[in-house]
Amino acid sequence: MKRVIELLKENTLLRVIDQEVDIDLEMAHIAYVEVKQENSKALLFTKPISKRLDKKYDTPVLMNVFGSYEATKLIFEKEPDEIAKKIEELLHMKPPSNFWGKLEMLKELFDLKSVFPKRVNSNAPAQEVIKEKIDLYDLPILKTWSDDGGPFITMGQVYTQSLDGKKQNLGMYRLQVYDKNRLGMHWQIHKDSAHFFNEYKKAGKKMPVSVAIGGDPLYIWCGQAPMPNGMFELLLYGLIKEKNAVLIKSKTNPIYIPIDSDIVIEGWVDPALEEIEGPFGDHTGYYTLKEPYPVMDVTCITTKKEPVYQATVVGKPPLEDKYMGWATERIFLPLLKTTAPDLIDYRMPENGVFHNLILAKMKTCYPGHAKQFMHAFWGVGQMSFVKHAFFVGEDAPKLENYEDISDYICDRVSIENILISEGVCDALDHASPNACYGGKLGVDCTQDNVNYPKKSILDDKELFDKIGSKVKDIVTLCQYKTHTKTPICVLGIKKSMKVADIYEELKEFQEYLKLLVFVDSDKNDVKNPYMLIWRVVNNIDAKRDIFLESEYIGIDATNKSEKDGYKREWPDDTDCDQAVLKSLIKKGLIENNEELLKHYYV
């Protein structure tokens, strides 16, 4: 970790904060705003304190280590596309046809020896200090949001193994601090650790778990990478770094962890016990609700002599996961192509919260090919969590050119090109009517087959006067993409009746309207497309909230309640504590950039 800190310093990618900063809210608020800056930097807090616990910490806190494209490339030591190329070459290795080809293949296979983690028995930096007493409150563990259920570890590498010890897993899960020696294990039902947990539960045995913090930051990226089930994520570390990950056995359980970890928390999980975990602000920009999860009893804490505590903040985009997700997206393209061979490229925009929105470019070979692709995507590992997928043809603009690609998509939207299905959702999804299961939207934009006459476009004021006089719920209005075949009209409403009824009321104005998007006026700026996309893809369930009629489409992206037939508890947004924010601005720890703060709903 110290090597990475020096590397970030050398490349002017680190901001050192020597003032005392509280681990409750203050650190997270500073990191939250910093990573939204155009030239964001990693943050090193050298004097963490806790007013709540009346503590000062010797352990510095490092945040936003993946806080820019430049920092991410430094951590990987190469471009993600280089790694993708290496994976693609391995996937397409063919038996050599001559002697020289055999020698070349031997070299490739020899290089692969560095992929496999190596276990050692010697002393490890991670175990230089064995804490005499177990007290999680001695670590500067952050509380991120005002309504969080407590402090939680945000960058924990969670190491587990199968009941027979033959399979290992590295995951990145939320870890709530309940007290001095207990942590909540927020592994969701689809994750490998949860599968292992079920094995132990069935056998009636306690499950060993070790949580590492720090060390090479690439470990934490590997922990969130969408590896195939059963594959140990540190294989990916070896492939990228071209050297073995070196592991040492934990002191009080059989789990192996990297020798360069800064902090290691060891323990056991009793499958018979669960405790309420949460609520917590999460990367969707919403709080996830209270639910029962397993609990880890901590049996040992070891550290380096001078450890660094690594943390992150999750909430509304853009955040550190923007850059981690970019690397994941690039590196895993070749593996995705093995399931969808005609895939050319894909993007998962960070304001689509990754699993909520995907744009994919493909080579179409026959009618219905794009819809076949939709089912293929929804059946592949973590891609199965994707809620909204747009497929474009090989003649489409670059996917990262969002203005041009959105024009291309809008010229190809018709109800004939839309597929609404259902399937598994991420456990953090709040819009679906059932936990972990809900509607899916697929849009085939691969063909220029929309030949309907263009709508009559009015300016915003004229359109508002017409439809606002009909429906009093409409408070604000903004139109987008009026030059395309699918003009978009975003309506901010104060909802006194169901959105489906408003949609019906506005049918008489179809000559001016094709795609209507309804949002709550008090929560949204209809002139802010970046945050509107975040809101819409978070707040809709395709089966419930999309209304389809030829040349007249509605999307209900408002918050839902029992009046809408929604029976779950709708979560709150992750909003900064304004008093804390103002205090940090006054201290000069956050720049008072009103435009930026307003734009990202800070």
XYZ file of C-alpha atoms in Angstrom:
602
model
C 0.000 0.000 0.000
C 2.846 2.386 0.830
C 4.372 1.688 -2.603
C 1.079 2.687 -4.227
C 0.905 5.849 -2.104
C 4.390 6.843 -3.302
C 3.422 6.038 -6.896
C 0.328 8.227 -6.637
C 2.422 11.032 -5.119
C 5.001 10.836 -7.902
C 2.242 11.188 -10.484
C 0.469 14.048 -8.635
C -2.561 11.810 -8.088
C -2.634 12.037 -4.297
C -3.992 14.721 -1.987
C -2.664 14.457 1.577
C -4.950 15.835 4.302
C -3.056 16.508 7.531
C -5.977 18.093 9.402
C -7.962 16.003 11.866
C -10.949 14.477 10.040
C -13.729 12.437 11.628
C -14.308 8.869 10.431
C -18.053 9.494 10.903
C -19.397 11.213 7.755
C -16.568 13.734 7.288
C -14.074 11.490 5.470
C -16.770 9.965 3.283
C -18.200 13.395 2.368
C -14.766 14.689 1.346
C -14.070 11.584 -0.767
C -17.584 11.696 -2.243
C -17.103 15.229 -3.574
C -13.433 14.787 -4.555
C -14.060 11.873 -6.936
C -16.688 13.912 -8.782
C -14.060 16.512 -9.722
C -12.695 16.523 -13.259
C -9.134 15.855 -12.025
C -9.910 13.860 -8.921
C -7.166 12.514 -6.676
C -6.760 9.757 -4.127
C -6.985 11.009 -0.537
C -4.665 10.162 2.352
C -6.036 11.200 5.744
C -3.096 11.225 8.154
C -5.012 12.189 11.324
C -8.256 10.199 11.565
C -10.343 10.853 14.654
C -13.674 9.705 16.044
C -15.617 12.229 18.087
C -18.206 9.529 18.759
C -15.608 7.227 20.353
C -13.323 10.019 21.599
C -10.393 8.456 19.731
C -7.403 9.526 17.666
C -5.903 6.941 15.303
C -2.287 6.337 14.329
C -3.425 4.421 11.221
C -3.875 6.698 8.181
C -6.863 6.185 5.878
C -6.491 5.973 2.082
C -9.578 6.625 -0.074
C -10.333 6.921 -3.806
C -7.247 4.912 -4.745
C -9.041 4.033 -8.024
C -10.219 7.650 -8.319
C -9.152 8.316 -11.926
C -8.271 6.536 -15.161
C -4.595 7.406 -14.597
C -4.528 5.947 -11.073
C -6.325 2.799 -12.218
C -3.770 2.211 -14.978
C -0.922 2.713 -12.483
C -2.414 0.043 -10.225
C -2.806 -2.396 -13.126
C 0.655 -1.426 -14.451
C -0.789 -1.553 -17.984
C -3.790 -0.588 -20.064
C -6.891 -2.755 -19.453
C -7.105 -3.342 -23.221
C -3.650 -4.988 -23.075
C -4.957 -7.426 -20.482
C -8.054 -8.087 -22.602
C -5.814 -8.843 -25.594
C -3.810 -11.339 -23.501
C -7.024 -13.086 -22.389
C -8.280 -13.181 -25.976
C -5.025 -14.777 -27.153
C -5.281 -17.451 -24.458
C -8.887 -18.175 -25.378
C -7.903 -18.708 -29.010
C -4.721 -20.741 -28.525
C -4.537 -23.489 -31.161
C -2.295 -26.598 -31.264
C 1.015 -25.615 -32.924
C 1.681 -26.912 -36.432
C 5.506 -26.927 -36.286
C 8.490 -27.081 -33.950
C 8.803 -23.306 -33.521
C 5.123 -23.068 -32.802
C 5.508 -25.693 -30.063
C 8.331 -23.702 -28.466
C 6.199 -20.568 -28.558
C 3.305 -22.411 -26.908
C 5.647 -23.760 -24.215
C 6.654 -20.178 -23.450
C 2.985 -19.157 -23.172
C 2.234 -22.095 -20.872
C 5.326 -21.400 -18.761
C 4.206 -17.795 -18.340
C 0.891 -19.089 -17.015
C 2.683 -20.538 -13.977
C 2.575 -17.027 -12.518
C -1.222 -17.139 -12.531
C -1.547 -19.545 -9.605
C -1.299 -18.156 -6.056
C 1.675 -19.433 -4.069
C 1.415 -20.412 -0.409
C 4.326 -19.776 1.952
C 5.023 -20.543 5.614
C 7.511 -17.774 6.360
C 6.797 -14.640 8.377
C 4.507 -12.199 6.598
C 4.238 -8.400 6.864
C 0.485 -8.912 7.327
C 1.195 -10.680 10.638
C 3.962 -8.482 12.062
C 1.621 -7.330 14.828
C -0.883 -9.639 16.516
C -3.353 -7.532 18.466
C -3.371 -8.442 22.157
C -7.049 -7.652 22.462
C -9.712 -7.872 19.765
C -11.394 -4.514 19.311
C -12.727 -3.504 15.902
C -13.197 0.033 17.225
C -9.402 0.367 17.318
C -9.528 0.481 13.494
C -10.643 3.718 11.737
C -13.738 2.099 10.225
C -15.947 4.725 8.578
C -19.578 5.609 8.933
C -20.489 6.843 5.442
C -24.081 8.130 5.478
C -26.256 9.685 8.181
C -28.845 6.899 8.221
C -26.381 4.007 8.029
C -26.910 1.267 10.597
C -23.379 1.872 11.883
C -19.769 1.903 10.700
C -18.851 -0.669 8.073
C -15.785 -1.905 6.214
C -16.092 -0.754 2.613
C -12.910 -2.150 1.021
C -12.668 -5.535 2.713
C -11.269 -8.470 0.775
C -13.412 -11.344 2.050
C -11.609 -14.701 1.697
C -13.623 -17.903 2.036
C -13.315 -21.543 1.006
C -15.675 -24.407 0.216
C -16.501 -26.989 2.879
C -14.008 -29.480 1.414
C -11.327 -26.767 1.132
C -10.842 -27.340 -2.609
C -12.317 -24.046 -3.790
C -11.384 -20.542 -2.668
C -13.147 -17.261 -3.186
C -12.308 -13.593 -2.863
C -15.299 -11.274 -2.687
C -15.950 -7.653 -1.797
C -18.885 -7.394 0.588
C -20.225 -4.869 3.034
C -19.128 -5.672 6.612
C -21.072 -3.961 9.395
C -19.381 -3.496 12.764
C -21.843 -4.702 15.419
C -19.473 -4.455 18.373
C -15.823 -5.044 19.306
C -15.628 -8.556 17.858
C -18.530 -9.114 15.449
C -18.984 -8.243 11.772
C -22.040 -8.596 9.520
C -21.443 -10.623 6.325
C -23.441 -8.968 3.534
C -22.888 -11.611 0.884
C -25.888 -11.787 -1.407
C -27.622 -15.012 -2.438
C -26.015 -15.088 -5.908
C -22.417 -14.850 -4.651
C -19.870 -17.690 -4.321
C -19.400 -17.006 -0.603
C -23.133 -17.475 -0.088
C -22.913 -20.814 -1.946
C -20.069 -21.897 0.355
C -22.068 -20.695 3.362
C -24.960 -22.951 2.352
C -22.572 -25.947 2.293
C -21.479 -25.229 5.872
C -25.064 -24.610 6.952
C -26.191 -27.946 5.526
C -23.297 -29.698 7.271
C -23.950 -27.827 10.541
C -20.358 -26.553 10.705
C -18.906 -23.127 11.347
C -17.413 -21.389 8.311
C -13.927 -19.835 8.388
C -13.622 -16.290 7.003
C -10.697 -13.859 6.824
C -11.032 -10.231 5.808
C -7.932 -8.478 4.464
C -7.649 -4.711 4.104
C -4.961 -3.008 2.066
C -1.962 -4.586 0.402
C -1.915 -4.337 -3.369
C -5.109 -2.444 -4.398
C -5.479 -4.852 -7.298
C -6.676 -7.493 -4.802
C -9.828 -5.502 -4.115
C -10.499 -5.073 -7.839
C -10.128 -8.842 -8.296
C -12.651 -9.316 -5.494
C -15.393 -7.539 -7.467
C -14.462 -8.966 -10.895
C -17.173 -11.161 -12.478
C -15.143 -14.379 -12.539
C -16.871 -17.656 -13.488
C -18.253 -19.595 -10.522
C -15.652 -21.696 -8.756
C -12.600 -19.782 -10.043
C -10.401 -18.125 -7.429
C -10.221 -14.402 -8.185
C -6.502 -14.182 -7.375
C -5.809 -16.159 -10.574
C -6.719 -12.910 -12.285
C -4.168 -11.061 -10.158
C -1.433 -13.417 -11.384
C -2.478 -13.015 -15.004
C -2.458 -9.213 -14.808
C 0.705 -8.734 -12.723
C 2.502 -11.708 -14.333
C 3.606 -12.832 -10.893
C 2.078 -15.086 -8.281
C -0.047 -13.719 -5.495
C 1.779 -14.873 -2.352
C -0.439 -16.125 0.478
C 0.041 -16.984 4.141
C -2.290 -18.968 6.413
C -4.401 -17.013 8.883
C -3.453 -17.451 12.546
C -6.775 -18.834 13.826
C -8.480 -20.409 10.803
C -7.419 -22.290 7.624
C -7.943 -19.350 5.223
C -4.954 -18.063 3.228
C -4.587 -14.306 2.688
C -2.014 -12.125 0.828
C 1.198 -11.648 2.801
C 1.261 -7.904 2.094
C -2.190 -7.160 3.545
C -2.114 -4.158 5.892
C -4.800 -5.491 8.224
C -6.330 -8.977 8.572
C -9.488 -9.765 10.547
C -9.935 -13.507 11.107
C -12.939 -15.377 12.368
C -15.733 -17.879 12.001
C -19.366 -17.656 10.921
C -21.972 -19.778 12.681
C -24.547 -20.688 9.974
C -27.260 -21.007 12.608
C -27.046 -17.333 13.600
C -28.171 -14.209 11.729
C -28.554 -10.588 12.720
C -30.258 -7.580 11.160
C -27.802 -5.718 8.921
C -28.258 -2.184 7.611
C -29.674 0.072 6.438
C -26.713 1.299 4.382
C -26.223 3.723 1.534
C -25.011 1.736 -1.448
C -23.566 2.185 -4.945
C -27.052 2.530 -6.427
C -27.299 5.929 -4.707
C -30.044 4.579 -2.435
C -30.103 2.994 0.981
C -30.517 -0.761 1.080
C -32.968 -1.829 3.727
C -32.518 -3.818 6.918
C -32.265 -7.573 6.360
C -30.895 -10.553 8.308
C -27.384 -11.686 7.342
C -24.771 -14.043 8.841
C -22.390 -12.772 11.529
C -18.637 -13.315 11.825
C -17.134 -13.784 15.295
C -13.658 -12.272 15.181
C -10.937 -14.499 16.647
C -7.799 -12.517 15.719
C -6.637 -9.211 14.220
C -3.155 -8.904 12.719
C -1.503 -5.934 10.991
C 1.708 -4.606 9.517
C 3.827 -2.515 11.878
C 2.609 0.658 10.160
C -0.645 -0.272 8.397
C -2.775 1.892 6.118
C -6.555 1.491 6.251
C -8.186 1.490 2.788
C -11.765 2.679 2.380
C -14.182 3.929 -0.252
C -17.544 5.667 -0.407
C -20.568 4.465 -2.358
C -23.617 6.503 -3.356
C -24.745 8.542 -6.339
C -22.411 8.496 -9.349
C -19.745 9.221 -10.361
C -17.618 7.520 -7.701
C -14.527 5.331 -7.466
C -16.446 2.369 -8.893
C -16.658 4.298 -12.197
C -12.981 3.575 -12.809
C -13.015 0.075 -11.333
C -16.017 -0.707 -13.560
C -14.251 0.702 -16.630
C -11.345 -1.725 -16.110
C -13.740 -4.632 -15.557
C -15.696 -3.761 -18.694
C -12.580 -3.671 -20.905
C -10.875 -6.748 -19.464
C -13.913 -9.022 -19.561
C -14.967 -8.215 -23.137
C -13.154 -11.297 -24.577
C -14.821 -13.616 -22.057
C -18.230 -12.166 -22.877
C -17.553 -12.770 -26.560
C -17.206 -16.518 -25.905
C -20.926 -16.587 -25.065
C -21.949 -13.918 -27.600
C -19.482 -14.330 -30.521
C -21.017 -11.550 -32.634
C -20.530 -8.977 -29.868
C -18.225 -6.159 -31.001
C -18.138 -3.966 -27.893
C -20.165 -2.962 -24.841
C -20.362 -0.181 -22.258
C -21.953 -0.030 -18.825
C -22.241 3.718 -18.043
C -21.577 4.585 -14.412
C -24.748 6.679 -14.180
C -26.607 3.533 -15.209
C -25.153 1.981 -12.024
C -23.522 -0.700 -14.219
C -26.029 -3.550 -13.756
C -28.972 -1.230 -14.535
C -27.905 -0.237 -18.077
C -25.804 -1.755 -20.841
C -25.093 -0.562 -24.370
C -23.864 -3.288 -26.720
C -22.654 -3.149 -30.323
C -23.065 -6.319 -32.367
C -22.835 -7.784 -35.832
C -26.357 -8.836 -36.853
C -26.546 -11.913 -39.072
C -30.256 -12.745 -39.210
C -33.709 -11.502 -38.107
C -34.175 -11.603 -34.345
C -30.437 -11.822 -33.721
C -30.436 -8.913 -31.256
C -33.292 -10.437 -29.256
C -31.362 -13.703 -29.113
C -28.447 -11.673 -27.749
C -30.680 -10.232 -25.036
C -31.410 -13.708 -23.729
C -27.727 -14.652 -23.986
C -26.710 -11.619 -21.917
C -29.379 -12.263 -19.306
C -28.081 -15.816 -18.942
C -24.369 -15.057 -18.394
C -23.034 -14.820 -14.829
C -23.332 -11.310 -13.415
C -24.724 -10.070 -16.748
C -27.928 -11.783 -15.669
C -28.457 -8.852 -13.266
C -28.606 -6.284 -16.092
C -32.048 -4.663 -16.147
C -31.976 -2.548 -19.327
C -30.037 -3.453 -22.475
C -29.765 -1.524 -25.756
C -28.269 -3.289 -28.775
C -26.927 -1.341 -31.756
C -25.524 -2.403 -35.132
C -21.907 -2.370 -36.271
C -22.545 0.904 -38.152
C -23.374 2.690 -34.860
C -21.123 5.443 -33.447
C -18.634 4.614 -30.711
C -20.494 3.543 -27.610
C -18.603 5.983 -25.399
C -19.790 8.900 -27.560
C -23.038 9.215 -25.635
C -24.551 12.094 -27.625
C -24.151 10.345 -30.988
C -25.076 6.886 -29.754
C -28.234 8.217 -28.086
C -29.231 9.865 -31.397
C -28.685 6.534 -33.129
C -30.813 4.711 -30.550
C -33.620 7.306 -30.648
C -33.912 6.881 -34.416
C -34.605 3.172 -33.930
C -37.138 3.017 -31.086
C -40.483 1.403 -31.830
C -42.619 -0.989 -29.832
C -41.846 -3.721 -32.391
C -38.176 -3.450 -31.424
C -38.776 -3.703 -27.662
C -38.691 -6.876 -25.594
C -39.932 -6.876 -22.000
C -39.009 -9.966 -20.026
C -38.255 -10.886 -16.422
C -35.489 -12.561 -14.496
C -33.040 -12.223 -11.624
C -32.066 -8.771 -10.374
C -29.252 -7.606 -8.168
C -30.120 -7.879 -4.481
C -29.630 -4.098 -4.219
C -32.327 -3.358 -6.804
C -35.242 -1.625 -5.107
C -37.654 -1.011 -7.995
C -38.701 -4.583 -8.718
C -41.871 -5.791 -6.982
C -39.987 -8.770 -5.506
C -36.515 -8.925 -3.980
C -33.909 -10.197 -6.488
C -36.456 -10.790 -9.279
C -38.161 -8.401 -11.671
C -38.695 -6.946 -15.127
C -36.090 -6.627 -17.880
C -36.037 -4.302 -20.887
C -34.271 -5.084 -24.154
C -34.312 -2.697 -27.138
C -33.192 -3.834 -30.594
C -31.679 -0.778 -32.291
C -29.669 -2.725 -34.851
C -31.874 -1.852 -37.838
C -33.022 1.470 -39.270
C -36.625 0.258 -39.505
C -38.567 3.130 -37.880
C -40.446 4.919 -40.659
C -43.193 6.731 -38.786
C -43.798 10.415 -39.550
C -41.988 12.858 -37.262
C -43.862 14.461 -34.393
C -44.839 18.136 -34.408
C -42.311 19.690 -32.062
C -43.306 22.619 -29.849
C -40.912 24.547 -27.654
C -40.909 23.604 -23.973
C -43.066 26.513 -22.814
C -45.709 26.005 -25.485
C -45.879 22.269 -24.809
C -46.040 22.846 -21.049
C -48.922 25.305 -21.468
C -50.877 22.747 -23.509
C -50.405 19.640 -21.384
C -50.075 21.444 -18.021
C -53.545 22.881 -18.435
C -54.863 19.335 -18.867
C -52.922 17.655 -16.017
C -52.240 19.803 -12.951
C -49.727 17.271 -11.557
C -47.171 18.419 -14.161
C -44.764 20.949 -12.602
C -41.741 21.017 -14.915
C -40.942 19.873 -18.437
C -37.862 19.482 -20.623
C -37.538 17.938 -24.082
C -34.524 16.059 -25.456
C -33.576 14.606 -28.834
C -36.320 16.499 -30.671
C -34.306 16.186 -33.924
C -34.635 12.362 -33.831
C -37.525 9.983 -34.549
C -38.045 9.597 -30.796
C -38.297 12.985 -29.105
C -38.121 12.571 -25.334
C -40.258 14.637 -22.990
C -39.279 14.526 -19.312
C -42.075 15.583 -16.981
C -41.487 16.507 -13.348
C -44.710 15.826 -11.478
C -46.250 16.149 -8.042
C -48.041 12.833 -8.111
C -51.648 12.918 -6.934
C -52.770 10.062 -9.181
C -51.135 7.050 -10.799
C -48.690 7.807 -13.583
C -50.526 5.321 -15.786
C -53.582 7.596 -15.510
C -51.546 10.704 -16.405
C -50.183 8.811 -19.419
C -53.772 8.102 -20.506
C -54.810 11.749 -19.941
C -52.049 12.971 -22.251
C -52.952 10.731 -25.184
C -54.795 13.541 -26.918
C -51.411 15.279 -27.345
C -49.776 12.349 -29.170
C -48.986 14.489 -32.207
C -46.346 16.246 -30.051
C -45.201 13.336 -27.883
C -43.559 9.967 -28.448
C -41.540 9.050 -25.350
C -42.734 10.419 -22.005
C -40.571 10.039 -18.888
C -42.209 10.832 -15.540
C -40.098 11.759 -12.495
C -40.850 13.319 -9.117
C -40.413 17.094 -9.430
C -39.081 17.571 -5.893
C -36.267 15.036 -6.341
C -35.109 15.722 -9.877
C -33.838 18.462 -12.161
C -35.448 17.764 -15.547
C -32.597 19.692 -17.227
C -29.902 17.372 -15.874
C -29.717 14.345 -18.222
C -26.796 12.666 -16.395
C -28.724 12.350 -13.138
C -32.026 11.686 -14.926
C -30.527 8.531 -16.447
C -29.353 7.509 -12.975
C -32.850 8.057 -11.577
C -34.780 6.389 -14.400
C -32.799 3.132 -14.615
C -32.841 2.836 -10.812
C -36.538 3.525 -10.377
C -38.276 1.398 -12.993
C -39.369 -2.179 -13.286
C -39.906 -2.825 -16.987
C -43.000 -4.996 -16.560
C -44.766 -2.499 -14.311
C -43.479 0.921 -15.336
C -43.288 0.954 -19.138
C -46.434 1.701 -21.151
C -46.341 0.764 -24.831
C -48.566 1.962 -27.621
C -47.499 2.547 -31.192
C -45.640 5.865 -31.330
C -46.638 6.652 -27.730
C -44.442 5.239 -24.962
C -44.447 6.092 -21.247
C -41.910 5.429 -18.488
C -42.847 5.841 -14.831
C -39.596 6.666 -12.986
C -41.287 8.138 -9.917
C -40.875 6.725 -6.415
C -43.466 4.014 -5.804
C -45.800 3.348 -2.897
C -48.817 1.178 -2.073
C -50.919 3.472 -4.294
C -48.844 2.149 -7.210
C -49.263 -1.462 -6.082
C -45.724 -1.456 -4.637
C -45.694 -3.474 -1.413
C -42.020 -3.238 -0.419
C -40.451 -0.312 1.457
C -39.115 2.313 -0.987
C -35.635 3.425 0.137
C -34.317 6.974 0.508
C -31.580 8.555 -1.602
C -28.078 8.776 -0.169
C -27.931 12.498 0.611
C -25.035 14.313 2.227
C -25.555 15.800 5.668
C -25.731 19.490 4.741
C -24.394 20.669 8.117
C -21.341 18.411 7.739
C -20.887 19.547 4.132
C -20.983 23.245 5.094
C -18.532 22.646 7.948
C -16.058 20.922 5.601
C -16.396 23.740 3.050
C -15.724 26.280 5.808
C -12.573 24.358 6.830
C -11.391 24.330 3.202
C -11.551 20.536 2.989
C -14.210 20.662 0.258
C -14.240 23.256 -2.497
C -17.423 25.334 -2.564
C -18.239 24.514 -6.193
C -21.983 25.150 -6.220
C -22.387 24.091 -9.855
C -20.738 20.699 -9.253
C -22.605 20.073 -5.995
C -25.933 20.886 -7.620
C -25.212 18.882 -10.782
C -24.502 15.655 -8.867
C -27.295 16.113 -6.310
C -24.769 16.485 -3.481
